JSON list of C-alpha atoms in Angstrom, two decimals:
[
{"chain": "A", "resi": 1284, "resn": "UNK", "atom": "CA", "xyz": [0.37, 34.50, -19.93]},
{"chain": "A", "resi": 1285, "resn": "UNK", "atom": "CA", "xyz": [-1.62, 31.38, -20.64]},
{"chain": "A", "resi": 1286, "resn": "UNK", "atom": "CA", "xyz": [-3.98, 29.76, -18.17]},
{"chain": "A", "resi": 1287, "resn": "UNK", "atom": "CA", "xyz": [-1.64, 26.79, -17.80]},
{"chain": "A", "resi": 1288, "resn": "UNK", "atom": "CA", "xyz": [1.34, 29.02, -16.99]},
{"chain": "A", "resi": 1289, "resn": "UNK", "atom": "CA", "xyz": [-0.50, 30.96, -14.30]},
{"chain": "A", "resi": 1290, "resn": "UNK", "atom": "CA", "xyz": [-1.47, 27.76, -12.50]},
{"chain": "A", "resi": 1291, "resn": "UNK", "atom": "CA", "xyz": [-5.19, 27.97, -13.20]},
{"chain": "A", "resi": 1292, "resn": "UNK", "atom": "CA", "xyz": [-4.95, 24.29, -14.13]},
{"chain": "A", "resi": 1293, "resn": "UNK", "atom": "CA", "xyz": [-3.60, 21.77, -11.65]},
{"chain": "A", "resi": 1294, "resn": "UNK", "atom": "CA", "xyz": [-0.40, 19.92, -12.47]},
{"chain": "A", "resi": 1295, "resn": "UNK", "atom": "CA", "xyz": [-2.42, 16.75, -13.03]},
{"chain": "A", "resi": 1296, "resn": "UNK", "atom": "CA", "xyz": [-4.81, 18.44, -15.49]},
{"chain": "A", "resi": 1297, "resn": "UNK", "atom": "CA", "xyz": [-1.94, 20.09, -17.35]},
{"chain": "A", "resi": 1298, "resn": "UNK", "atom": "CA", "xyz": [-0.03, 16.83, -17.77]},
{"chain": "A", "resi": 1299, "resn": "UNK", "atom": "CA", "xyz": [-3.22, 15.06, -18.81]},
{"chain": "A", "resi": 1300, "resn": "UNK", "atom": "CA", "xyz": [-3.76, 17.64, -21.54]},
{"chain": "A", "resi": 1301, "resn": "UNK", "atom": "CA", "xyz": [-0.15, 17.45, -22.75]},
{"chain": "A", "resi": 1302, "resn": "UNK", "atom": "CA", "xyz": [-0.11, 13.65, -22.78]},
{"chain": "A", "resi": 1303, "resn": "UNK", "atom": "CA", "xyz": [-3.42, 13.48, -24.63]},
{"chain": "A", "resi": 1304, "resn": "UNK", "atom": "CA", "xyz": [-3.40, 12.35, -28.25]},
{"chain": "A", "resi": 1305, "resn": "UNK", "atom": "CA", "xyz": [-6.26, 14.73, -28.99]},
{"chain": "A", "resi": 1306, "resn": "UNK", "atom": "CA", "xyz": [-5.72, 18.24, -30.29]},
{"chain": "A", "resi": 1307, "resn": "UNK", "atom": "CA", "xyz": [-5.13, 20.75, -27.50]},
{"chain": "A", "resi": 1308, "resn": "UNK", "atom": "CA", "xyz": [-7.61, 23.11, -29.11]},
{"chain": "A", "resi": 1309, "resn": "UNK", "atom": "CA", "xyz": [-10.31, 20.46, -28.77]},
{"chain": "A", "resi": 1310, "resn": "UNK", "atom": "CA", "xyz": [-9.54, 20.00, -25.08]},
{"chain": "A", "resi": 1311, "resn": "UNK", "atom": "CA", "xyz": [-10.47, 23.57, -24.15]},
{"chain": "A", "resi": 1312, "resn": "UNK", "atom": "CA", "xyz": [-8.71, 24.98, -21.06]},
{"chain": "A", "resi": 1313, "resn": "UNK", "atom": "CA", "xyz": [-7.81, 28.01, -23.20]},
{"chain": "A", "resi": 1314, "resn": "UNK", "atom": "CA", "xyz": [-5.12, 26.13, -25.15]},
{"chain": "A", "resi": 1315, "resn": "UNK", "atom": "CA", "xyz": [-4.58, 27.87, -28.47]},
{"chain": "A", "resi": 1316, "resn": "UNK", "atom": "CA", "xyz": [-5.84, 31.33, -27.52]},
{"chain": "A", "resi": 1317, "resn": "UNK", "atom": "CA", "xyz": [-2.72, 32.81, -29.09]},
{"chain": "A", "resi": 1318, "resn": "UNK", "atom": "CA", "xyz": [-1.95, 29.77, -31.18]},
{"chain": "A", "resi": 1319, "resn": "UNK", "atom": "CA", "xyz": [-0.90, 26.31, -30.03]},
{"chain": "A", "resi": 1320, "resn": "UNK", "atom": "CA", "xyz": [2.80, 26.89, -30.55]},
{"chain": "A", "resi": 1321, "resn": "UNK", "atom": "CA", "xyz": [2.92, 30.24, -28.76]},
{"chain": "A", "resi": 1322, "resn": "UNK", "atom": "CA", "xyz": [0.95, 28.88, -25.82]},
{"chain": "A", "resi": 1323, "resn": "UNK", "atom": "CA", "xyz": [3.23, 25.86, -25.58]},
{"chain": "A", "resi": 1324, "resn": "UNK", "atom": "CA", "xyz": [6.36, 28.03, -25.77]},
{"chain": "A", "resi": 1325, "resn": "UNK", "atom": "CA", "xyz": [5.03, 30.37, -23.06]},
{"chain": "A", "resi": 1326, "resn": "UNK", "atom": "CA", "xyz": [4.09, 27.41, -20.88]},
{"chain": "A", "resi": 1327, "resn": "UNK", "atom": "CA", "xyz": [7.45, 25.67, -21.31]},
{"chain": "A", "resi": 1328, "resn": "UNK", "atom": "CA", "xyz": [9.64, 28.72, -20.84]},
{"chain": "A", "resi": 1329, "resn": "UNK", "atom": "CA", "xyz": [7.65, 29.91, -17.81]},
{"chain": "A", "resi": 1330, "resn": "UNK", "atom": "CA", "xyz": [7.83, 26.51, -16.10]},
{"chain": "A", "resi": 1331, "resn": "UNK", "atom": "CA", "xyz": [11.53, 26.18, -16.92]},
{"chain": "A", "resi": 1332, "resn": "UNK", "atom": "CA", "xyz": [12.57, 29.43, -15.23]},
{"chain": "A", "resi": 1333, "resn": "UNK", "atom": "CA", "xyz": [10.11, 29.14, -12.35]},
{"chain": "A", "resi": 1334, "resn": "UNK", "atom": "CA", "xyz": [11.44, 25.64, -11.62]},
{"chain": "A", "resi": 1335, "resn": "UNK", "atom": "CA", "xyz": [15.01, 26.98, -11.53]},
{"chain": "A", "resi": 1336, "resn": "UNK", "atom": "CA", "xyz": [13.98, 29.75, -9.14]},
{"chain": "A", "resi": 1337, "resn": "UNK", "atom": "CA", "xyz": [12.04, 27.41, -6.88]},
{"chain": "A", "resi": 1338, "resn": "UNK", "atom": "CA", "xyz": [14.71, 24.71, -6.47]},
{"chain": "A", "resi": 1339, "resn": "UNK", "atom": "CA", "xyz": [17.38, 27.33, -5.75]},
{"chain": "A", "resi": 1340, "resn": "UNK", "atom": "CA", "xyz": [15.50, 28.52, -2.65]},
{"chain": "A", "resi": 1341, "resn": "UNK", "atom": "CA", "xyz": [15.42, 26.87, 0.74]},
{"chain": "A", "resi": 1342, "resn": "UNK", "atom": "CA", "xyz": [11.66, 26.39, 0.54]},
{"chain": "A", "resi": 1343, "resn": "UNK", "atom": "CA", "xyz": [10.57, 22.79, -0.22]},
{"chain": "A", "resi": 1344, "resn": "UNK", "atom": "CA", "xyz": [8.39, 23.18, -3.30]},
{"chain": "A", "resi": 1345, "resn": "UNK", "atom": "CA", "xyz": [8.90, 19.99, -5.29]},
{"chain": "A", "resi": 1346, "resn": "UNK", "atom": "CA", "xyz": [11.03, 19.27, -8.30]},
{"chain": "A", "resi": 1347, "resn": "UNK", "atom": "CA", "xyz": [9.88, 16.19, -10.15]},
{"chain": "A", "resi": 1348, "resn": "UNK", "atom": "CA", "xyz": [6.42, 17.30, -11.29]},
{"chain": "A", "resi": 1349, "resn": "UNK", "atom": "CA", "xyz": [7.56, 20.76, -12.58]},
{"chain": "A", "resi": 1350, "resn": "UNK", "atom": "CA", "xyz": [10.36, 19.05, -14.49]},
{"chain": "A", "resi": 1351, "resn": "UNK", "atom": "CA", "xyz": [7.86, 16.60, -15.95]},
{"chain": "A", "resi": 1352, "resn": "UNK", "atom": "CA", "xyz": [5.63, 19.48, -17.03]},
{"chain": "A", "resi": 1353, "resn": "UNK", "atom": "CA", "xyz": [8.51, 21.32, -18.66]},
{"chain": "A", "resi": 1354, "resn": "UNK", "atom": "CA", "xyz": [9.67, 18.21, -20.50]},
{"chain": "A", "resi": 1355, "resn": "UNK", "atom": "CA", "xyz": [6.10, 17.46, -21.58]},
{"chain": "A", "resi": 1356, "resn": "UNK", "atom": "CA", "xyz": [5.83, 20.96, -23.00]},
{"chain": "A", "resi": 1357, "resn": "UNK", "atom": "CA", "xyz": [9.01, 20.54, -25.02]},
{"chain": "A", "resi": 1358, "resn": "UNK", "atom": "CA", "xyz": [7.91, 17.15, -26.27]},
{"chain": "A", "resi": 1359, "resn": "UNK", "atom": "CA", "xyz": [4.44, 18.45, -27.15]},
{"chain": "A", "resi": 1360, "resn": "UNK", "atom": "CA", "xyz": [5.94, 21.24, -29.26]},
{"chain": "A", "resi": 1361, "resn": "UNK", "atom": "CA", "xyz": [7.93, 18.66, -31.23]},
{"chain": "A", "resi": 1362, "resn": "UNK", "atom": "CA", "xyz": [4.85, 16.48, -31.53]},
{"chain": "A", "resi": 1363, "resn": "UNK", "atom": "CA", "xyz": [2.70, 19.35, -32.81]},
{"chain": "A", "resi": 1364, "resn": "UNK", "atom": "CA", "xyz": [5.40, 20.25, -35.35]},
{"chain": "A", "resi": 1365, "resn": "UNK", "atom": "CA", "xyz": [5.52, 16.65, -36.55]},
{"chain": "A", "resi": 1366, "resn": "UNK", "atom": "CA", "xyz": [1.75, 16.54, -36.76]},
{"chain": "A", "resi": 1367, "resn": "UNK", "atom": "CA", "xyz": [1.61, 19.71, -38.84]},
{"chain": "A", "resi": 1368, "resn": "UNK", "atom": "CA", "xyz": [4.34, 18.30, -41.11]},
{"chain": "A", "resi": 1369, "resn": "UNK", "atom": "CA", "xyz": [2.72, 14.88, -41.46]},
{"chain": "A", "resi": 1370, "resn": "UNK", "atom": "CA", "xyz": [-1.04, 15.34, -40.81]},
{"chain": "A", "resi": 1371, "resn": "UNK", "atom": "CA", "xyz": [-1.84, 12.07, -42.57]},
{"chain": "A", "resi": 1372, "resn": "UNK", "atom": "CA", "xyz": [1.00, 10.11, -40.99]},
{"chain": "A", "resi": 1373, "resn": "UNK", "atom": "CA", "xyz": [4.68, 9.66, -41.70]},
{"chain": "A", "resi": 1374, "resn": "UNK", "atom": "CA", "xyz": [5.73, 8.14, -45.05]},
{"chain": "A", "resi": 1375, "resn": "UNK", "atom": "CA", "xyz": [6.35, 4.75, -43.39]},
{"chain": "A", "resi": 1376, "resn": "UNK", "atom": "CA", "xyz": [2.66, 4.59, -42.58]},
{"chain": "A", "resi": 1377, "resn": "UNK", "atom": "CA", "xyz": [2.66, 5.47, -38.85]},
{"chain": "A", "resi": 1378, "resn": "UNK", "atom": "CA", "xyz": [0.31, 8.04, -37.39]},
{"chain": "A", "resi": 1379, "resn": "UNK", "atom": "CA", "xyz": [1.77, 10.96, -35.44]},
{"chain": "A", "resi": 1380, "resn": "UNK", "atom": "CA", "xyz": [0.52, 11.22, -31.85]},
{"chain": "A", "resi": 1381, "resn": "UNK", "atom": "CA", "xyz": [1.71, 14.45, -30.18]},
{"chain": "A", "resi": 1382, "resn": "UNK", "atom": "CA", "xyz": [0.97, 13.01, -26.77]},
{"chain": "A", "resi": 1383, "resn": "UNK", "atom": "CA", "xyz": [3.63, 10.35, -27.27]},
{"chain": "A", "resi": 1384, "resn": "UNK", "atom": "CA", "xyz": [6.24, 13.02, -27.91]},
{"chain": "A", "resi": 1385, "resn": "UNK", "atom": "CA", "xyz": [5.15, 14.81, -24.74]},
{"chain": "A", "resi": 1386, "resn": "UNK", "atom": "CA", "xyz": [5.48, 11.57, -22.80]},
{"chain": "A", "resi": 1387, "resn": "UNK", "atom": "CA", "xyz": [8.99, 10.93, -24.11]},
{"chain": "A", "resi": 1388, "resn": "UNK", "atom": "CA", "xyz": [9.98, 14.55, -23.51]},
{"chain": "A", "resi": 1389, "resn": "UNK", "atom": "CA", "xyz": [8.78, 14.51, -19.91]},
{"chain": "A", "resi": 1390, "resn": "UNK", "atom": "CA", "xyz": [10.62, 11.26, -19.16]},
{"chain": "A", "resi": 1391, "resn": "UNK", "atom": "CA", "xyz": [13.80, 12.43, -20.92]},
{"chain": "A", "resi": 1392, "resn": "UNK", "atom": "CA", "xyz": [14.00, 15.76, -19.10]},
{"chain": "A", "resi": 1393, "resn": "UNK", "atom": "CA", "xyz": [13.24, 14.14, -15.74]},
{"chain": "A", "resi": 1394, "resn": "UNK", "atom": "CA", "xyz": [15.90, 11.50, -16.41]},
{"chain": "A", "resi": 1395, "resn": "UNK", "atom": "CA", "xyz": [18.44, 14.09, -17.47]},
{"chain": "A", "resi": 1396, "resn": "UNK", "atom": "CA", "xyz": [17.82, 16.36, -14.49]},
{"chain": "A", "resi": 1397, "resn": "UNK", "atom": "CA", "xyz": [17.77, 13.64, -11.84]},
{"chain": "A", "resi": 1398, "resn": "UNK", "atom": "CA", "xyz": [20.07, 11.20, -13.68]},
{"chain": "A", "resi": 1399, "resn": "UNK", "atom": "CA", "xyz": [17.87, 8.28, -12.69]},
{"chain": "A", "resi": 1400, "resn": "UNK", "atom": "CA", "xyz": [16.43, 5.63, -14.97]},
{"chain": "A", "resi": 1401, "resn": "UNK", "atom": "CA", "xyz": [13.47, 5.26, -12.64]},
{"chain": "A", "resi": 1402, "resn": "UNK", "atom": "CA", "xyz": [11.93, 8.30, -14.36]},
{"chain": "A", "resi": 1403, "resn": "UNK", "atom": "CA", "xyz": [10.69, 5.97, -17.10]},
{"chain": "A", "resi": 1404, "resn": "UNK", "atom": "CA", "xyz": [9.03, 3.70, -14.56]},
{"chain": "A", "resi": 1405, "resn": "UNK", "atom": "CA", "xyz": [7.34, 6.65, -12.87]},
{"chain": "A", "resi": 1406, "resn": "UNK", "atom": "CA", "xyz": [6.00, 7.87, -16.20]},
{"chain": "A", "resi": 1407, "resn": "UNK", "atom": "CA", "xyz": [4.49, 4.47, -16.94]},
{"chain": "A", "resi": 1408, "resn": "UNK", "atom": "CA", "xyz": [2.91, 4.35, -13.50]},
{"chain": "A", "resi": 1409, "resn": "UNK", "atom": "CA", "xyz": [1.43, 7.81, -13.88]},
{"chain": "A", "resi": 1410, "resn": "UNK", "atom": "CA", "xyz": [0.01, 7.34, -17.34]},
{"chain": "A", "resi": 1411, "resn": "UNK", "atom": "CA", "xyz": [-0.31, 3.60, -17.84]},
{"chain": "A", "resi": 1412, "resn": "UNK", "atom": "CA", "xyz": [0.61, 4.10, -21.51]},
{"chain": "A", "resi": 1413, "resn": "UNK", "atom": "CA", "xyz": [2.93, 1.15, -22.09]},
{"chain": "A", "resi": 1414, "resn": "UNK", "atom": "CA", "xyz": [2.49, 1.49, -25.84]},
{"chain": "A", "resi": 1415, "resn": "UNK", "atom": "CA", "xyz": [5.30, 4.09, -25.75]},
{"chain": "A", "resi": 1416, "resn": "UNK", "atom": "CA", "xyz": [7.62, 1.80, -23.79]},
{"chain": "A", "resi": 1417, "resn": "UNK", "atom": "CA", "xyz": [10.48, 1.71, -26.30]},
{"chain": "A", "resi": 1418, "resn": "UNK", "atom": "CA", "xyz": [10.72, 5.47, -27.16]},
{"chain": "A", "resi": 1419, "resn": "UNK", "atom": "CA", "xyz": [10.41, 6.47, -23.51]},
{"chain": "A", "resi": 1420, "resn": "UNK", "atom": "CA", "xyz": [13.13, 4.07, -22.41]},
{"chain": "A", "resi": 1421, "resn": "UNK", "atom": "CA", "xyz": [15.45, 5.17, -25.21]},
{"chain": "A", "resi": 1422, "resn": "UNK", "atom": "CA", "xyz": [14.90, 8.86, -24.49]},
{"chain": "A", "resi": 1423, "resn": "UNK", "atom": "CA", "xyz": [15.60, 8.35, -20.78]},
{"chain": "A", "resi": 1424, "resn": "UNK", "atom": "CA", "xyz": [18.74, 6.32, -21.49]},
{"chain": "A", "resi": 1425, "resn": "UNK", "atom": "CA", "xyz": [20.16, 8.91, -23.87]},
{"chain": "A", "resi": 1426, "resn": "UNK", "atom": "CA", "xyz": [19.24, 11.86, -21.63]},
{"chain": "A", "resi": 1427, "resn": "UNK", "atom": "CA", "xyz": [20.66, 10.25, -18.50]},
{"chain": "A", "resi": 1428, "resn": "UNK", "atom": "CA", "xyz": [23.87, 9.21, -20.23]},
{"chain": "A", "resi": 1429, "resn": "UNK", "atom": "CA", "xyz": [24.52, 12.63, -21.73]},
{"chain": "A", "resi": 1430, "resn": "UNK", "atom": "CA", "xyz": [23.69, 14.39, -18.48]},
{"chain": "A", "resi": 1431, "resn": "UNK", "atom": "CA", "xyz": [26.08, 12.23, -16.46]},
{"chain": "A", "resi": 1432, "resn": "UNK", "atom": "CA", "xyz": [28.90, 13.09, -18.86]},
{"chain": "A", "resi": 1433, "resn": "UNK", "atom": "CA", "xyz": [28.27, 16.83, -18.67]},
{"chain": "A", "resi": 1434, "resn": "UNK", "atom": "CA", "xyz": [27.22, 17.64, -15.11]},
{"chain": "A", "resi": 1435, "resn": "UNK", "atom": "CA", "xyz": [26.21, 16.20, -11.70]},
{"chain": "A", "resi": 1436, "resn": "UNK", "atom": "CA", "xyz": [22.51, 15.61, -11.05]},
{"chain": "A", "resi": 1437, "resn": "UNK", "atom": "CA", "xyz": [20.34, 18.43, -9.72]},
{"chain": "A", "resi": 1438, "resn": "UNK", "atom": "CA", "xyz": [20.32, 16.87, -6.26]},
{"chain": "A", "resi": 1439, "resn": "UNK", "atom": "CA", "xyz": [24.12, 16.63, -6.13]},
{"chain": "A", "resi": 1440, "resn": "UNK", "atom": "CA", "xyz": [24.40, 20.20, -7.41]},
{"chain": "A", "resi": 1441, "resn": "UNK", "atom": "CA", "xyz": [22.15, 21.48, -4.62]},
{"chain": "A", "resi": 1442, "resn": "UNK", "atom": "CA", "xyz": [24.28, 19.65, -2.05]},
{"chain": "A", "resi": 1443, "resn": "UNK", "atom": "CA", "xyz": [27.48, 21.15, -3.48]},
{"chain": "A", "resi": 1444, "resn": "UNK", "atom": "CA", "xyz": [26.06, 24.69, -3.61]},
{"chain": "A", "resi": 1445, "resn": "UNK", "atom": "CA", "xyz": [24.92, 24.51, 0.02]},
{"chain": "A", "resi": 1446, "resn": "UNK", "atom": "CA", "xyz": [28.10, 22.90, 1.28]},
{"chain": "A", "resi": 1447, "resn": "UNK", "atom": "CA", "xyz": [26.33, 19.80, 2.53]},
{"chain": "A", "resi": 1448, "resn": "UNK", "atom": "CA", "xyz": [28.06, 16.35, 2.75]},
{"chain": "A", "resi": 1449, "resn": "UNK", "atom": "CA", "xyz": [28.39, 14.96, -0.73]},
{"chain": "A", "resi": 1450, "resn": "UNK", "atom": "CA", "xyz": [29.74, 11.64, -1.99]},
{"chain": "A", "resi": 1451, "resn": "UNK", "atom": "CA", "xyz": [30.87, 11.89, -5.62]},
{"chain": "A", "resi": 1452, "resn": "UNK", "atom": "CA", "xyz": [30.52, 8.99, -7.99]},
{"chain": "A", "resi": 1453, "resn": "UNK", "atom": "CA", "xyz": [33.30, 6.43, -7.70]},
{"chain": "A", "resi": 1454, "resn": "UNK", "atom": "CA", "xyz": [35.65, 6.43, -10.67]},
{"chain": "A", "resi": 1455, "resn": "UNK", "atom": "CA", "xyz": [36.68, 3.21, -12.33]},
{"chain": "A", "resi": 1456, "resn": "UNK", "atom": "CA", "xyz": [40.04, 1.88, -11.18]},
{"chain": "A", "resi": 1457, "resn": "UNK", "atom": "CA", "xyz": [41.91, -0.35, -13.60]},
{"chain": "A", "resi": 1458, "resn": "UNK", "atom": "CA", "xyz": [45.22, -0.63, -11.70]},
{"chain": "A", "resi": 1459, "resn": "UNK", "atom": "CA", "xyz": [46.52, -4.03, -10.60]},
{"chain": "A", "resi": 1460, "resn": "UNK", "atom": "CA", "xyz": [47.35, -2.65, -7.15]},
{"chain": "A", "resi": 1461, "resn": "UNK", "atom": "CA", "xyz": [45.68, -4.56, -4.32]},
{"chain": "A", "resi": 1462, "resn": "UNK", "atom": "CA", "xyz": [45.23, -3.84, -0.62]},
{"chain": "A", "resi": 1463, "resn": "UNK", "atom": "CA", "xyz": [48.30, -5.90, 0.33]},
{"chain": "A", "resi": 1464, "resn": "UNK", "atom": "CA", "xyz": [50.46, -3.63, -1.87]},
{"chain": "A", "resi": 1465, "resn": "UNK", "atom": "CA", "xyz": [49.65, -0.50, 0.17]},
{"chain": "A", "resi": 1466, "resn": "UNK", "atom": "CA", "xyz": [48.99, -1.93, 3.63]},
{"chain": "A", "resi": 1467, "resn": "UNK", "atom": "CA", "xyz": [51.46, -1.65, 6.48]},
{"chain": "A", "resi": 1468, "resn": "UNK", "atom": "CA", "xyz": [52.69, -5.00, 7.78]},
{"chain": "A", "resi": 1469, "resn": "UNK", "atom": "CA", "xyz": [54.95, -3.69, 10.55]},
{"chain": "A", "resi": 1470, "resn": "UNK", "atom": "CA", "xyz": [52.17, -3.79, 13.13]},
{"chain": "A", "resi": 1471, "resn": "UNK", "atom": "CA", "xyz": [52.54, -4.83, 16.78]},
{"chain": "A", "resi": 1472, "resn": "UNK", "atom": "CA", "xyz": [49.05, -5.43, 18.16]},
{"chain": "A", "resi": 1473, "resn": "UNK", "atom": "CA", "xyz": [48.00, -5.89, 21.75]},
{"chain": "A", "resi": 1474, "resn": "UNK", "atom": "CA", "xyz": [45.31, -8.07, 23.28]},
{"chain": "A", "resi": 1475, "resn": "UNK", "atom": "CA", "xyz": [42.66, -7.50, 25.89]},
{"chain": "A", "resi": 1476, "resn": "UNK", "atom": "CA", "xyz": [44.90, -9.07, 28.54]},
{"chain": "A", "resi": 1477, "resn": "UNK", "atom": "CA", "xyz": [48.21, -7.47, 27.53]},
{"chain": "A", "resi": 1478, "resn": "UNK", "atom": "CA", "xyz": [50.48, -6.39, 30.34]},
{"chain": "A", "resi": 1479, "resn": "UNK", "atom": "CA", "xyz": [51.85, -2.91, 30.79]},
{"chain": "A", "resi": 1480, "resn": "UNK", "atom": "CA", "xyz": [55.14, -4.13, 29.37]},
{"chain": "A", "resi": 1481, "resn": "UNK", "atom": "CA", "xyz": [53.40, -5.46, 26.22]},
{"chain": "A", "resi": 1482, "resn": "UNK", "atom": "CA", "xyz": [51.54, -2.17, 25.79]},
{"chain": "A", "resi": 1483, "resn": "UNK", "atom": "CA", "xyz": [54.73, -0.17, 26.23]},
{"chain": "A", "resi": 1484, "resn": "UNK", "atom": "CA", "xyz": [56.48, -2.37, 23.69]},
{"chain": "A", "resi": 1485, "resn": "UNK", "atom": "CA", "xyz": [53.65, -1.84, 21.21]},
{"chain": "A", "resi": 1486, "resn": "UNK", "atom": "CA", "xyz": [53.90, 1.92, 21.72]},
{"chain": "A", "resi": 1487, "resn": "UNK", "atom": "CA", "xyz": [57.62, 1.80, 20.96]},
{"chain": "A", "resi": 1488, "resn": "UNK", "atom": "CA", "xyz": [57.30, -0.30, 17.81]},
{"chain": "A", "resi": 1489, "resn": "UNK", "atom": "CA", "xyz": [54.11, 1.30, 16.43]},
{"chain": "A", "resi": 1490, "resn": "UNK", "atom": "CA", "xyz": [54.32, 4.78, 14.90]},
{"chain": "A", "resi": 1491, "resn": "UNK", "atom": "CA", "xyz": [50.61, 4.90, 14.10]},
{"chain": "A", "resi": 1492, "resn": "UNK", "atom": "CA", "xyz": [48.11, 6.81, 16.24]},
{"chain": "A", "resi": 1493, "resn": "UNK", "atom": "CA", "xyz": [45.99, 3.68, 16.42]},
{"chain": "A", "resi": 1494, "resn": "UNK", "atom": "CA", "xyz": [47.03, 0.38, 17.99]},
{"chain": "A", "resi": 1495, "resn": "UNK", "atom": "CA", "xyz": [45.01, -2.70, 16.96]},
{"chain": "A", "resi": 1496, "resn": "UNK", "atom": "CA", "xyz": [43.58, -5.02, 19.60]},
{"chain": "A", "resi": 1497, "resn": "UNK", "atom": "CA", "xyz": [43.36, -8.69, 18.61]},
{"chain": "A", "resi": 1498, "resn": "UNK", "atom": "CA", "xyz": [42.13, -11.89, 20.18]},
{"chain": "A", "resi": 1499, "resn": "UNK", "atom": "CA", "xyz": [44.23, -14.96, 20.93]},
{"chain": "A", "resi": 1500, "resn": "UNK", "atom": "CA", "xyz": [43.37, -16.18, 17.42]},
{"chain": "A", "resi": 1501, "resn": "UNK", "atom": "CA", "xyz": [44.74, -12.92, 15.96]},
{"chain": "A", "resi": 1502, "resn": "UNK", "atom": "CA", "xyz": [41.25, -11.74, 15.01]},
{"chain": "A", "resi": 1503, "resn": "UNK", "atom": "CA", "xyz": [40.81, -7.97, 15.12]},
{"chain": "A", "resi": 1504, "resn": "UNK", "atom": "CA", "xyz": [38.57, -6.94, 17.99]},
{"chain": "A", "resi": 1505, "resn": "UNK", "atom": "CA", "xyz": [39.01, -3.19, 17.94]},
{"chain": "A", "resi": 1506, "resn": "UNK", "atom": "CA", "xyz": [41.63, -0.51, 18.35]},
{"chain": "A", "resi": 1507, "resn": "UNK", "atom": "CA", "xyz": [43.05, 1.85, 20.97]},
{"chain": "A", "resi": 1508, "resn": "UNK", "atom": "CA", "xyz": [44.19, 5.38, 20.46]},
{"chain": "A", "resi": 1509, "resn": "UNK", "atom": "CA", "xyz": [47.88, 5.92, 21.12]},
{"chain": "A", "resi": 1510, "resn": "UNK", "atom": "CA", "xyz": [47.16, 8.74, 23.57]},
{"chain": "A", "resi": 1511, "resn": "UNK", "atom": "CA", "xyz": [44.84, 6.48, 25.63]},
{"chain": "A", "resi": 1512, "resn": "UNK", "atom": "CA", "xyz": [47.46, 3.71, 25.71]},
{"chain": "A", "resi": 1513, "resn": "UNK", "atom": "CA", "xyz": [50.13, 6.19, 26.88]},
{"chain": "A", "resi": 1514, "resn": "UNK", "atom": "CA", "xyz": [47.83, 7.50, 29.59]},
{"chain": "A", "resi": 1515, "resn": "UNK", "atom": "CA", "xyz": [47.08, 3.98, 30.78]},
{"chain": "A", "resi": 1516, "resn": "UNK", "atom": "CA", "xyz": [50.74, 2.97, 31.00]},
{"chain": "A", "resi": 1517, "resn": "UNK", "atom": "CA", "xyz": [51.59, 6.17, 32.91]},
{"chain": "A", "resi": 1518, "resn": "UNK", "atom": "CA", "xyz": [48.74, 5.52, 35.32]},
{"chain": "A", "resi": 1519, "resn": "UNK", "atom": "CA", "xyz": [49.83, 1.93, 35.99]},
{"chain": "A", "resi": 1520, "resn": "UNK", "atom": "CA", "xyz": [53.44, 3.00, 36.42]},
{"chain": "A", "resi": 1521, "resn": "UNK", "atom": "CA", "xyz": [52.36, 5.65, 38.93]},
{"chain": "A", "resi": 1522, "resn": "UNK", "atom": "CA", "xyz": [50.30, 3.09, 40.85]},
{"chain": "A", "resi": 1523, "resn": "UNK", "atom": "CA", "xyz": [53.27, 0.74, 40.93]},
{"chain": "A", "resi": 1524, "resn": "UNK", "atom": "CA", "xyz": [55.54, 3.43, 42.38]},
{"chain": "A", "resi": 1525, "resn": "UNK", "atom": "CA", "xyz": [52.98, 4.21, 45.08]},
{"chain": "A", "resi": 1526, "resn": "UNK", "atom": "CA", "xyz": [52.70, 0.56, 46.00]}
]
């Protein structure tokens, strides 16, 4: 297993190497001991499965940085392949920078996993490489859009697996139905100064478990449970009999 996979390098040093436009072999840190491609594959696959194992446990161990490292590894592999195919630059005249591919790969995987566009902003803050603004933004947009179509985000998935409260995304509603079409208008409210007779009348005419309480201007002030209103009327009736 490579030095990077075993954690001999810190996450910061690893990402710095992957985002670098220099050759990994020139950077040292034992990159390329078994060949650049094999080391990158080992690094990426190891981080991918270790990240899955870590986030599935109840131990807080972080998610964003391992995902960035995995995405950077995938992007760096693509960048190295492009560099080997076009060592003197692409036919259009541009020079291939493997670090740019790693940057786009890290942002894309982070955006796809978390389904947040802020991944691009975080990448720019970490690296300060605004020269890759357009490819990073496009990669994050595509990754986030595809991920949202296929599956919930990793955070929502963890909530679902552990049975924690979860609010799904609201679906678009194109119907012409409005609140007045489904609301109940046969309501008999009471006020703060309603008599026992008024409360009893409201109990008779209201079938709901909740009775609204309004002001003299018919502004909603609160509500009373039906059971509480029944208990109150029984208590007042009992007091009246005793008197």
